[in-house]
């Protein structure tokens, strides 16, 4: 039995926040979720409905308690409000604070000036407030920050895990691995990493920065058959991520929307492995003064490979799916070298759940239950990078 820790989850209403809360609660940790419903608001403003509606946080916490008898505490408020974050931190006294409270869509951040500004200010000021609240109110708390593999971009060399040793004119130094984002959203995550590293050096904070790839899936062990506990499932062009989108497109009978050549390669992971990774990191915290960076993905695929896998899994359910190559709305390399290291989480004990035909078939089966709710107007890309 692991030692029960007090875990504060910022962004606890989101696609990953709510499943993380249930997972940590089930493992015996004391959990409190915080959210200001920013994602719900932005999705409504962008006409980007999720596949089904989900209850609000107080309701979700009640449902969880009714199912398991375990309390998940909640607070509705904005992490950009320093006094709010400080008050709940002083009351809850967290051992761990998991920071998901960011605007997490690359297309949203590229939509226009207001969207870019919101992303920049929200993401950096939530991280900044968290750092200051930890320094003042909970200096021993472990900060777990959700970063992204997209911080590294797609360099023509191997991607290391956070750091790189550089030899220059006969001298050596250990630096943060070079970063170059391909959207403003990804760039805010680079700034977050820099901010955290600065305060780790200045104030001896204990930080784990997780470079996560695109996540797929929606069912977790904690949900079981209680679909009221499902996370948001976005499939639109702005908030939906590629695997989840392709599954919905297949069910809706729409050709899969591969952008450009489809040679874009990323490190993917099952939502089950996000939860497993967070659990491992919570229970094996960074040391004071340590900036631990872990690459959080389990396997690499190109977008064309993903499309073919979804096509094959759909075919086995009798669904005929076509693959289309749309003009790429983004500015990104469509054919490139990609080889990223991922040793840290394996060493902590991560046992991957790979993207198999069965996993995709199970996702398709769940999505089929909501087939009538799919809004096909939000599938095609509406945001262009240029
Ligand atoms: N793509 C398509 N067709 C689509 C949607 C996406 O070809 O219909 C392509 C994109 O052009 C891109 C790749 O798939 O090359 C991934 O796109 P995505 O929308 O699945 O993911 P991305 O915008 O990179 O962002 C998502 C999450 C973000 C997280 C990131 C991890 O929204 O929060 O940080 O995945 S990573 O991609 O490693 O940076």
mmCIF file of N, CA and C in Angstrom, residues 141-258:
data_model
loop_
_atom_site.group_PDB
_atom_site.id
_atom_site.type_symbol
_atom_site.label_atom_id
_atom_site.label_comp_id
_atom_site.label_asym_id
_atom_site.label_seq_id
_atom_site.Cartn_x
_atom_site.Cartn_y
_atom_site.Cartn_z
ATOM 1 N N UNK A 141 5.951 21.126 -1.387
ATOM 2 C CA UNK A 141 5.041 20.431 -2.318
ATOM 3 C C UNK A 141 5.757 20.128 -3.640
ATOM 4 N N UNK A 142 5.409 19.003 -4.202
ATOM 5 C CA UNK A 142 5.976 18.566 -5.485
ATOM 6 C C UNK A 142 5.074 19.093 -6.599
ATOM 7 N N UNK A 143 5.633 19.883 -7.504
ATOM 8 C CA UNK A 143 4.855 20.398 -8.642
ATOM 9 C C UNK A 143 4.988 19.419 -9.802
ATOM 10 N N UNK A 144 3.846 18.962 -10.311
ATOM 11 C CA UNK A 144 3.867 18.134 -11.532
ATOM 12 C C UNK A 144 3.205 18.973 -12.615
ATOM 13 N N UNK A 145 3.989 19.301 -13.620
ATOM 14 C CA UNK A 145 3.534 20.221 -14.649
ATOM 15 C C UNK A 145 3.351 19.455 -15.952
ATOM 16 N N UNK A 146 2.190 19.618 -16.591
ATOM 17 C CA UNK A 146 1.985 18.976 -17.890
ATOM 18 C C UNK A 146 2.595 19.848 -18.979
ATOM 19 N N UNK A 147 3.683 19.371 -19.534
ATOM 20 C CA UNK A 147 4.295 20.015 -20.692
ATOM 21 C C UNK A 147 3.891 19.216 -21.914
ATOM 22 N N UNK A 148 4.666 19.309 -22.977
ATOM 23 C CA UNK A 148 4.291 18.608 -24.200
ATOM 24 C C UNK A 148 5.520 18.220 -25.016
ATOM 25 N N UNK A 149 5.435 17.070 -25.675
ATOM 26 C CA UNK A 149 6.525 16.662 -26.575
ATOM 27 C C UNK A 149 6.728 17.728 -27.656
ATOM 28 N N UNK A 150 5.653 18.468 -27.963
ATOM 29 C CA UNK A 150 5.727 19.523 -28.977
ATOM 30 C C UNK A 150 6.657 20.666 -28.590
ATOM 31 N N UNK A 151 7.126 20.685 -27.330
ATOM 32 C CA UNK A 151 8.124 21.710 -26.980
ATOM 33 C C UNK A 151 9.408 21.499 -27.787
ATOM 34 N N UNK A 152 9.732 20.241 -28.040
ATOM 35 C CA UNK A 152 10.980 19.945 -28.759
ATOM 36 C C UNK A 152 10.851 20.212 -30.262
ATOM 37 N N UNK A 153 9.615 20.216 -30.777
ATOM 38 C CA UNK A 153 9.423 20.310 -32.225
ATOM 39 C C UNK A 153 9.846 19.022 -32.909
ATOM 40 N N UNK A 154 10.322 19.163 -34.132
ATOM 41 C CA UNK A 154 10.742 17.970 -34.899
ATOM 42 C C UNK A 154 12.175 18.177 -35.399
ATOM 43 N N UNK A 155 13.154 18.178 -34.471
ATOM 44 C CA UNK A 155 14.539 18.428 -34.885
ATOM 45 C C UNK A 155 15.116 17.255 -35.679
ATOM 46 N N UNK A 156 16.147 17.550 -36.435
ATOM 47 C CA UNK A 156 16.754 16.508 -37.279
ATOM 48 C C UNK A 156 17.790 15.689 -36.516
ATOM 49 N N UNK A 157 17.686 15.683 -35.200
ATOM 50 C CA UNK A 157 18.554 14.852 -34.347
ATOM 51 C C UNK A 157 17.673 14.136 -33.332
ATOM 52 N N UNK A 158 18.217 13.149 -32.629
ATOM 53 C CA UNK A 158 17.430 12.445 -31.609
ATOM 54 C C UNK A 158 16.953 13.421 -30.526
ATOM 55 N N UNK A 159 15.748 13.194 -30.041
ATOM 56 C CA UNK A 159 15.212 14.014 -28.947
ATOM 57 C C UNK A 159 15.554 13.324 -27.633
ATOM 58 N N UNK A 160 16.269 14.048 -26.768
ATOM 59 C CA UNK A 160 16.635 13.489 -25.466
ATOM 60 C C UNK A 160 15.535 13.798 -24.456
ATOM 61 N N UNK A 161 15.757 13.342 -23.236
ATOM 62 C CA UNK A 161 14.722 13.528 -22.225
ATOM 63 C C UNK A 161 14.997 14.803 -21.415
ATOM 64 N N UNK A 162 14.618 15.922 -22.006
ATOM 65 C CA UNK A 162 14.697 17.199 -21.294
ATOM 66 C C UNK A 162 16.015 17.940 -21.417
ATOM 67 N N UNK A 163 17.120 17.188 -21.391
ATOM 68 C CA UNK A 163 18.439 17.820 -21.281
ATOM 69 C C UNK A 163 19.358 17.311 -22.374
ATOM 70 N N UNK A 164 20.422 18.077 -22.654
ATOM 71 C CA UNK A 164 21.421 17.619 -23.632
ATOM 72 C C UNK A 164 22.806 18.093 -23.175
ATOM 73 N N UNK A 165 23.813 17.239 -23.410
ATOM 74 C CA UNK A 165 25.189 17.629 -23.103
ATOM 75 C C UNK A 165 25.791 18.222 -24.364
ATOM 76 N N UNK A 166 26.314 19.419 -24.252
ATOM 77 C CA UNK A 166 26.886 20.077 -25.431
ATOM 78 C C UNK A 166 28.370 20.325 -25.202
ATOM 79 N N UNK A 167 29.153 19.964 -26.230
ATOM 80 C CA UNK A 167 30.582 20.250 -26.183
ATOM 81 C C UNK A 167 30.834 21.363 -27.191
ATOM 82 N N UNK A 168 31.429 22.426 -26.741
ATOM 83 C CA UNK A 168 31.632 23.590 -27.611
ATOM 84 C C UNK A 168 33.036 24.141 -27.388
ATOM 85 N N UNK A 169 33.813 24.143 -28.462
ATOM 86 C CA UNK A 169 35.194 24.651 -28.393
ATOM 87 C C UNK A 169 35.971 24.044 -27.222
ATOM 88 N N UNK A 170 35.785 22.722 -27.084
ATOM 89 C CA UNK A 170 36.577 21.996 -26.089
ATOM 90 C C UNK A 170 36.002 22.015 -24.679
ATOM 91 N N UNK A 171 34.877 22.705 -24.445
ATOM 92 C CA UNK A 171 34.292 22.744 -23.105
ATOM 93 C C UNK A 171 32.905 22.115 -23.151
ATOM 94 N N UNK A 172 32.431 21.598 -21.990
ATOM 95 C CA UNK A 172 31.154 20.873 -21.959
ATOM 96 C C UNK A 172 30.168 21.536 -21.004
ATOM 97 N N UNK A 173 28.883 21.424 -21.326
ATOM 98 C CA UNK A 173 27.851 21.920 -20.405
ATOM 99 C C UNK A 173 26.585 21.080 -20.608
ATOM 100 N N UNK A 174 25.769 21.006 -19.542
ATOM 101 C CA UNK A 174 24.511 20.252 -19.539
ATOM 102 C C UNK A 174 23.400 21.298 -19.623
ATOM 103 N N UNK A 175 22.643 21.321 -20.748
ATOM 104 C CA UNK A 175 21.623 22.356 -20.969
ATOM 105 C C UNK A 175 20.253 21.730 -21.127
ATOM 106 N N UNK A 176 19.217 22.570 -20.963
ATOM 107 C CA UNK A 176 17.884 22.153 -21.406
ATOM 108 C C UNK A 176 17.987 21.838 -22.888
ATOM 109 N N UNK A 177 17.333 20.754 -23.319
ATOM 110 C CA UNK A 177 17.349 20.392 -24.739
ATOM 111 C C UNK A 177 16.732 21.552 -25.541
ATOM 112 N N UNK A 178 17.271 21.883 -26.714
ATOM 113 C CA UNK A 178 16.709 23.008 -27.490
ATOM 114 C C UNK A 178 15.231 22.785 -27.791
ATOM 115 N N UNK A 179 14.465 23.851 -27.727
ATOM 116 C CA UNK A 179 13.022 23.749 -27.923
ATOM 117 C C UNK A 179 12.569 24.702 -29.009
ATOM 118 N N UNK A 180 11.652 24.239 -29.862
ATOM 119 C CA UNK A 180 11.042 25.123 -30.862
ATOM 120 C C UNK A 180 9.634 24.628 -31.184
ATOM 121 N N UNK A 181 8.646 25.331 -30.640
ATOM 122 C CA UNK A 181 7.253 24.927 -30.799
ATOM 123 C C UNK A 181 6.715 25.291 -32.173
ATOM 124 N N UNK A 182 5.674 24.576 -32.611
ATOM 125 C CA UNK A 182 5.093 24.909 -33.916
ATOM 126 C C UNK A 182 3.697 25.518 -33.759
ATOM 127 N N UNK A 183 3.390 26.016 -32.554
ATOM 128 C CA UNK A 183 2.174 26.827 -32.361
ATOM 129 C C UNK A 183 2.449 27.707 -31.154
ATOM 130 N N UNK A 184 1.617 28.737 -30.969
ATOM 131 C CA UNK A 184 1.832 29.575 -29.780
ATOM 132 C C UNK A 184 1.581 28.752 -28.521
ATOM 133 N N UNK A 185 0.570 27.869 -28.561
ATOM 134 C CA UNK A 185 0.308 27.004 -27.403
ATOM 135 C C UNK A 185 1.583 26.263 -26.990
ATOM 136 N N UNK A 186 2.218 25.588 -27.970
ATOM 137 C CA UNK A 186 3.434 24.828 -27.634
ATOM 138 C C UNK A 186 4.526 25.762 -27.096
ATOM 139 N N UNK A 187 4.564 26.981 -27.632
ATOM 140 C CA UNK A 187 5.582 27.939 -27.191
ATOM 141 C C UNK A 187 5.340 28.364 -25.740
ATOM 142 N N UNK A 188 4.052 28.459 -25.330
ATOM 143 C CA UNK A 188 3.796 28.811 -23.918
ATOM 144 C C UNK A 188 4.321 27.710 -22.993
ATOM 145 N N UNK A 189 4.274 26.482 -23.460
ATOM 146 C CA UNK A 189 4.771 25.375 -22.626
ATOM 147 C C UNK A 189 6.299 25.459 -22.488
ATOM 148 N N UNK A 190 6.954 25.956 -23.545
ATOM 149 C CA UNK A 190 8.409 26.156 -23.475
ATOM 150 C C UNK A 190 8.710 27.226 -22.421
ATOM 151 N N UNK A 191 7.915 28.307 -22.441
ATOM 152 C CA UNK A 191 8.117 29.371 -21.444
ATOM 153 C C UNK A 191 7.880 28.830 -20.027
ATOM 154 N N UNK A 192 6.854 27.976 -19.881
ATOM 155 C CA UNK A 192 6.589 27.359 -18.568
ATOM 156 C C UNK A 192 7.824 26.614 -18.071
ATOM 157 N N UNK A 193 8.406 25.808 -18.972
ATOM 158 C CA UNK A 193 9.594 25.026 -18.591
ATOM 159 C C UNK A 193 10.713 25.953 -18.122
ATOM 160 N N UNK A 194 10.918 27.040 -18.866
ATOM 161 C CA UNK A 194 11.973 27.992 -18.494
ATOM 162 C C UNK A 194 11.708 28.626 -17.135
ATOM 163 N N UNK A 195 10.418 29.001 -16.906
ATOM 164 C CA UNK A 195 10.048 29.613 -15.628
ATOM 165 C C UNK A 195 10.314 28.654 -14.468
ATOM 166 N N UNK A 196 9.861 27.408 -14.665
ATOM 167 C CA UNK A 196 10.038 26.408 -13.604
ATOM 168 C C UNK A 196 11.523 26.172 -13.314
ATOM 169 N N UNK A 197 12.308 26.069 -14.364
ATOM 170 C CA UNK A 197 13.746 25.805 -14.201
ATOM 171 C C UNK A 197 14.415 26.969 -13.469
ATOM 172 N N UNK A 198 13.994 28.191 -13.793
ATOM 173 C CA UNK A 198 14.546 29.365 -13.111
ATOM 174 C C UNK A 198 14.270 29.274 -11.600
ATOM 175 N N UNK A 199 12.994 28.974 -11.238
ATOM 176 C CA UNK A 199 12.651 28.948 -9.812
ATOM 177 C C UNK A 199 13.154 27.684 -9.103
ATOM 178 N N UNK A 200 13.388 26.623 -9.853
ATOM 179 C CA UNK A 200 14.060 25.461 -9.232
ATOM 180 C C UNK A 200 15.464 25.895 -8.813
ATOM 181 N N UNK A 201 16.135 26.648 -9.689
ATOM 182 C CA UNK A 201 17.506 27.101 -9.364
ATOM 183 C C UNK A 201 17.503 28.125 -8.235
ATOM 184 N N UNK A 202 16.509 29.012 -8.256
ATOM 185 C CA UNK A 202 16.502 30.095 -7.266
ATOM 186 C C UNK A 202 15.974 29.656 -5.906
ATOM 187 N N UNK A 203 14.913 28.806 -5.926
ATOM 188 C CA UNK A 203 14.190 28.552 -4.674
ATOM 189 C C UNK A 203 14.193 27.084 -4.266
ATOM 190 N N UNK A 204 14.894 26.243 -5.019
ATOM 191 C CA UNK A 204 14.979 24.821 -4.640
ATOM 192 C C UNK A 204 13.656 24.080 -4.733
ATOM 193 N N UNK A 205 12.767 24.508 -5.654
ATOM 194 C CA UNK A 205 11.481 23.814 -5.804
ATOM 195 C C UNK A 205 11.705 22.381 -6.257
ATOM 196 N N UNK A 206 10.720 21.528 -6.009
ATOM 197 C CA UNK A 206 10.782 20.155 -6.541
ATOM 198 C C UNK A 206 9.750 20.058 -7.666
ATOM 199 N N UNK A 207 10.260 19.807 -8.893
ATOM 200 C CA UNK A 207 9.400 19.882 -10.074
ATOM 201 C C UNK A 207 9.588 18.665 -10.975
ATOM 202 N N UNK A 208 8.458 18.137 -11.466
ATOM 203 C CA UNK A 208 8.506 17.167 -12.567
ATOM 204 C C UNK A 208 7.753 17.789 -13.736
ATOM 205 N N UNK A 209 8.431 17.924 -14.867
ATOM 206 C CA UNK A 209 7.831 18.516 -16.060
ATOM 207 C C UNK A 209 7.636 17.366 -17.055
ATOM 208 N N UNK A 210 6.373 17.068 -17.353
ATOM 209 C CA UNK A 210 6.083 15.911 -18.195
ATOM 210 C C UNK A 210 5.871 16.342 -19.640
ATOM 211 N N UNK A 211 6.724 15.842 -20.541
ATOM 212 C CA UNK A 211 6.596 16.158 -21.964
ATOM 213 C C UNK A 211 5.671 15.100 -22.575
ATOM 214 N N UNK A 212 4.396 15.446 -22.627
ATOM 215 C CA UNK A 212 3.418 14.443 -23.042
ATOM 216 C C UNK A 212 3.082 14.563 -24.530
ATOM 217 N N UNK A 213 2.913 13.432 -25.193
ATOM 218 C CA UNK A 213 2.477 13.409 -26.591
ATOM 219 C C UNK A 213 0.962 13.415 -26.661
ATOM 220 N N UNK A 214 0.389 13.375 -27.894
ATOM 221 C CA UNK A 214 -1.073 13.339 -28.004
ATOM 222 C C UNK A 214 -1.643 12.072 -27.351
ATOM 223 N N UNK A 215 -2.691 12.266 -26.554
ATOM 224 C CA UNK A 215 -3.327 11.182 -25.803
ATOM 225 C C UNK A 215 -4.573 10.727 -26.567
ATOM 226 N N UNK A 216 -4.906 9.444 -26.459
ATOM 227 C CA UNK A 216 -6.150 8.943 -27.053
ATOM 228 C C UNK A 216 -6.874 8.079 -26.029
ATOM 229 N N UNK A 217 -8.183 7.877 -26.281
ATOM 230 C CA UNK A 217 -8.960 6.974 -25.432
ATOM 231 C C UNK A 217 -9.913 7.722 -24.524
ATOM 232 N N UNK A 218 -10.823 6.988 -23.918
ATOM 233 C CA UNK A 218 -11.791 7.616 -23.018
ATOM 234 C C UNK A 218 -12.216 6.720 -21.869
ATOM 235 N N UNK A 219 -12.012 5.405 -21.985
ATOM 236 C CA UNK A 219 -12.437 4.529 -20.890
ATOM 237 C C UNK A 219 -11.274 4.274 -19.945
ATOM 238 N N UNK A 220 -11.567 4.356 -18.659
ATOM 239 C CA UNK A 220 -10.544 3.995 -17.669
ATOM 240 C C UNK A 220 -11.181 3.019 -16.684
ATOM 241 N N UNK A 221 -10.333 2.370 -15.916
ATOM 242 C CA UNK A 221 -10.829 1.364 -14.967
ATOM 243 C C UNK A 221 -11.836 1.965 -13.983
ATOM 244 N N UNK A 222 -11.560 3.218 -13.575
ATOM 245 C CA UNK A 222 -12.402 3.857 -12.556
ATOM 246 C C UNK A 222 -13.806 4.125 -13.089
ATOM 247 N N UNK A 223 -13.938 4.288 -14.391
ATOM 248 C CA UNK A 223 -15.254 4.590 -14.977
ATOM 249 C C UNK A 223 -16.120 3.339 -14.990
ATOM 250 N N UNK A 224 -15.488 2.213 -15.311
ATOM 251 C CA UNK A 224 -16.237 0.960 -15.394
ATOM 252 C C UNK A 224 -17.413 1.134 -16.342
ATOM 253 N N UNK A 225 -18.612 0.784 -15.887
ATOM 254 C CA UNK A 225 -19.796 0.953 -16.746
ATOM 255 C C UNK A 225 -20.559 2.229 -16.438
ATOM 256 N N UNK A 226 -20.024 3.046 -15.541
ATOM 257 C CA UNK A 226 -20.730 4.264 -15.156
ATOM 258 C C UNK A 226 -20.344 5.409 -16.099
ATOM 259 N N UNK A 227 -21.032 5.515 -17.235
ATOM 260 C CA UNK A 227 -20.641 6.470 -18.272
ATOM 261 C C UNK A 227 -20.838 7.932 -17.848
ATOM 262 N N UNK A 228 -21.530 8.164 -16.711
ATOM 263 C CA UNK A 228 -21.623 9.542 -16.205
ATOM 264 C C UNK A 228 -20.251 10.044 -15.743
ATOM 265 N N UNK A 229 -19.328 9.106 -15.540
ATOM 266 C CA UNK A 229 -17.993 9.496 -15.066
ATOM 267 C C UNK A 229 -17.000 9.702 -16.218
ATOM 268 N N UNK A 230 -17.466 9.564 -17.459
ATOM 269 C CA UNK A 230 -16.564 9.714 -18.614
ATOM 270 C C UNK A 230 -15.962 11.113 -18.672
ATOM 271 N N UNK A 231 -14.747 11.211 -19.224
ATOM 272 C CA UNK A 231 -14.168 12.554 -19.424
ATOM 273 C C UNK A 231 -14.771 13.214 -20.666
ATOM 274 N N UNK A 232 -14.512 14.515 -20.848
ATOM 275 C CA UNK A 232 -14.882 15.161 -22.120
ATOM 276 C C UNK A 232 -14.280 14.361 -23.257
ATOM 277 N N UNK A 233 -14.952 14.305 -24.385
ATOM 278 C CA UNK A 233 -14.334 13.663 -25.538
ATOM 279 C C UNK A 233 -14.509 14.607 -26.730
ATOM 280 N N UNK A 234 -13.452 15.373 -27.010
ATOM 281 C CA UNK A 234 -13.500 16.366 -28.091
ATOM 282 C C UNK A 234 -13.058 15.738 -29.405
ATOM 283 N N UNK A 235 -13.778 16.064 -30.456
ATOM 284 C CA UNK A 235 -13.417 15.507 -31.771
ATOM 285 C C UNK A 235 -13.406 16.593 -32.835
ATOM 286 N N UNK A 236 -13.622 17.834 -32.417
ATOM 287 C CA UNK A 236 -13.679 18.947 -33.370
ATOM 288 C C UNK A 236 -12.268 19.310 -33.829
ATOM 289 N N UNK A 237 -12.183 20.259 -34.764
ATOM 290 C CA UNK A 237 -10.891 20.648 -35.347
ATOM 291 C C UNK A 237 -10.023 21.434 -34.372
ATOM 292 N N UNK A 238 -10.624 21.996 -33.301
ATOM 293 C CA UNK A 238 -9.838 22.872 -32.430
ATOM 294 C C UNK A 238 -9.344 22.148 -31.173
ATOM 295 N N UNK A 239 -10.235 21.444 -30.517
ATOM 296 C CA UNK A 239 -9.845 20.793 -29.255
ATOM 297 C C UNK A 239 -9.644 19.280 -29.387
ATOM 298 N N UNK A 240 -10.120 18.681 -30.453
ATOM 299 C CA UNK A 240 -9.963 17.238 -30.618
ATOM 300 C C UNK A 240 -8.538 16.895 -31.034
ATOM 301 N N UNK A 241 -8.007 15.801 -30.514
ATOM 302 C CA UNK A 241 -6.672 15.369 -30.954
ATOM 303 C C UNK A 241 -6.821 14.219 -31.948
ATOM 304 N N UNK A 242 -5.737 13.965 -32.663
ATOM 305 C CA UNK A 242 -5.861 13.263 -33.934
ATOM 306 C C UNK A 242 -6.481 11.853 -33.843
ATOM 307 N N UNK A 243 -6.070 11.032 -32.897
ATOM 308 C CA UNK A 243 -6.609 9.663 -32.860
ATOM 309 C C UNK A 243 -8.108 9.706 -32.528
ATOM 310 N N UNK A 244 -8.455 10.485 -31.499
ATOM 311 C CA UNK A 244 -9.867 10.593 -31.114
ATOM 312 C C UNK A 244 -10.700 11.132 -32.275
ATOM 313 N N UNK A 245 -10.142 12.103 -32.995
ATOM 314 C CA UNK A 245 -10.869 12.658 -34.155
ATOM 315 C C UNK A 245 -11.099 11.589 -35.220
ATOM 316 N N UNK A 246 -10.043 10.833 -35.542
ATOM 317 C CA UNK A 246 -10.177 9.831 -36.608
ATOM 318 C C UNK A 246 -11.228 8.781 -36.240
ATOM 319 N N UNK A 247 -11.269 8.402 -34.968
ATOM 320 C CA UNK A 247 -12.262 7.402 -34.539
ATOM 321 C C UNK A 247 -13.677 7.947 -34.756
ATOM 322 N N UNK A 248 -13.912 9.188 -34.378
ATOM 323 C CA UNK A 248 -15.247 9.789 -34.552
ATOM 324 C C UNK A 248 -15.563 9.934 -36.044
ATOM 325 N N UNK A 249 -14.568 10.356 -36.815
ATOM 326 C CA UNK A 249 -14.798 10.514 -38.258
ATOM 327 C C UNK A 249 -15.178 9.182 -38.896
ATOM 328 N N UNK A 250 -14.495 8.111 -38.465
ATOM 329 C CA UNK A 250 -14.813 6.783 -39.023
ATOM 330 C C UNK A 250 -16.260 6.424 -38.699
ATOM 331 N N UNK A 251 -16.663 6.647 -37.448
ATOM 332 C CA UNK A 251 -18.036 6.301 -37.043
ATOM 333 C C UNK A 251 -19.048 7.158 -37.814
ATOM 334 N N UNK A 252 -18.698 8.426 -38.061
ATOM 335 C CA UNK A 252 -19.624 9.326 -38.768
ATOM 336 C C UNK A 252 -19.617 9.100 -40.285
ATOM 337 N N UNK A 253 -18.698 8.248 -40.774
ATOM 338 C CA UNK A 253 -18.640 7.974 -42.215
ATOM 339 C C UNK A 253 -17.991 9.103 -43.002
ATOM 340 N N UNK A 254 -17.114 9.855 -42.340
ATOM 341 C CA UNK A 254 -16.408 10.976 -42.999
ATOM 342 C C UNK A 254 -14.981 10.516 -43.303
ATOM 343 N N UNK A 255 -14.438 10.817 -44.505
ATOM 344 C CA UNK A 255 -13.046 10.426 -44.779
ATOM 345 C C UNK A 255 -12.091 11.030 -43.742
ATOM 346 N N UNK A 256 -11.134 10.243 -43.296
ATOM 347 C CA UNK A 256 -10.227 10.682 -42.231
ATOM 348 C C UNK A 256 -9.383 11.864 -42.713
ATOM 349 N N UNK A 257 -9.297 12.899 -41.869
ATOM 350 C CA UNK A 257 -8.699 14.168 -42.289
ATOM 351 C C UNK A 257 -7.192 14.213 -42.013
ATOM 352 N N UNK A 258 -6.413 13.523 -42.831
ATOM 353 C CA UNK A 258 -4.952 13.620 -42.691
ATOM 354 C C UNK A 258 -4.537 14.976 -43.256
#
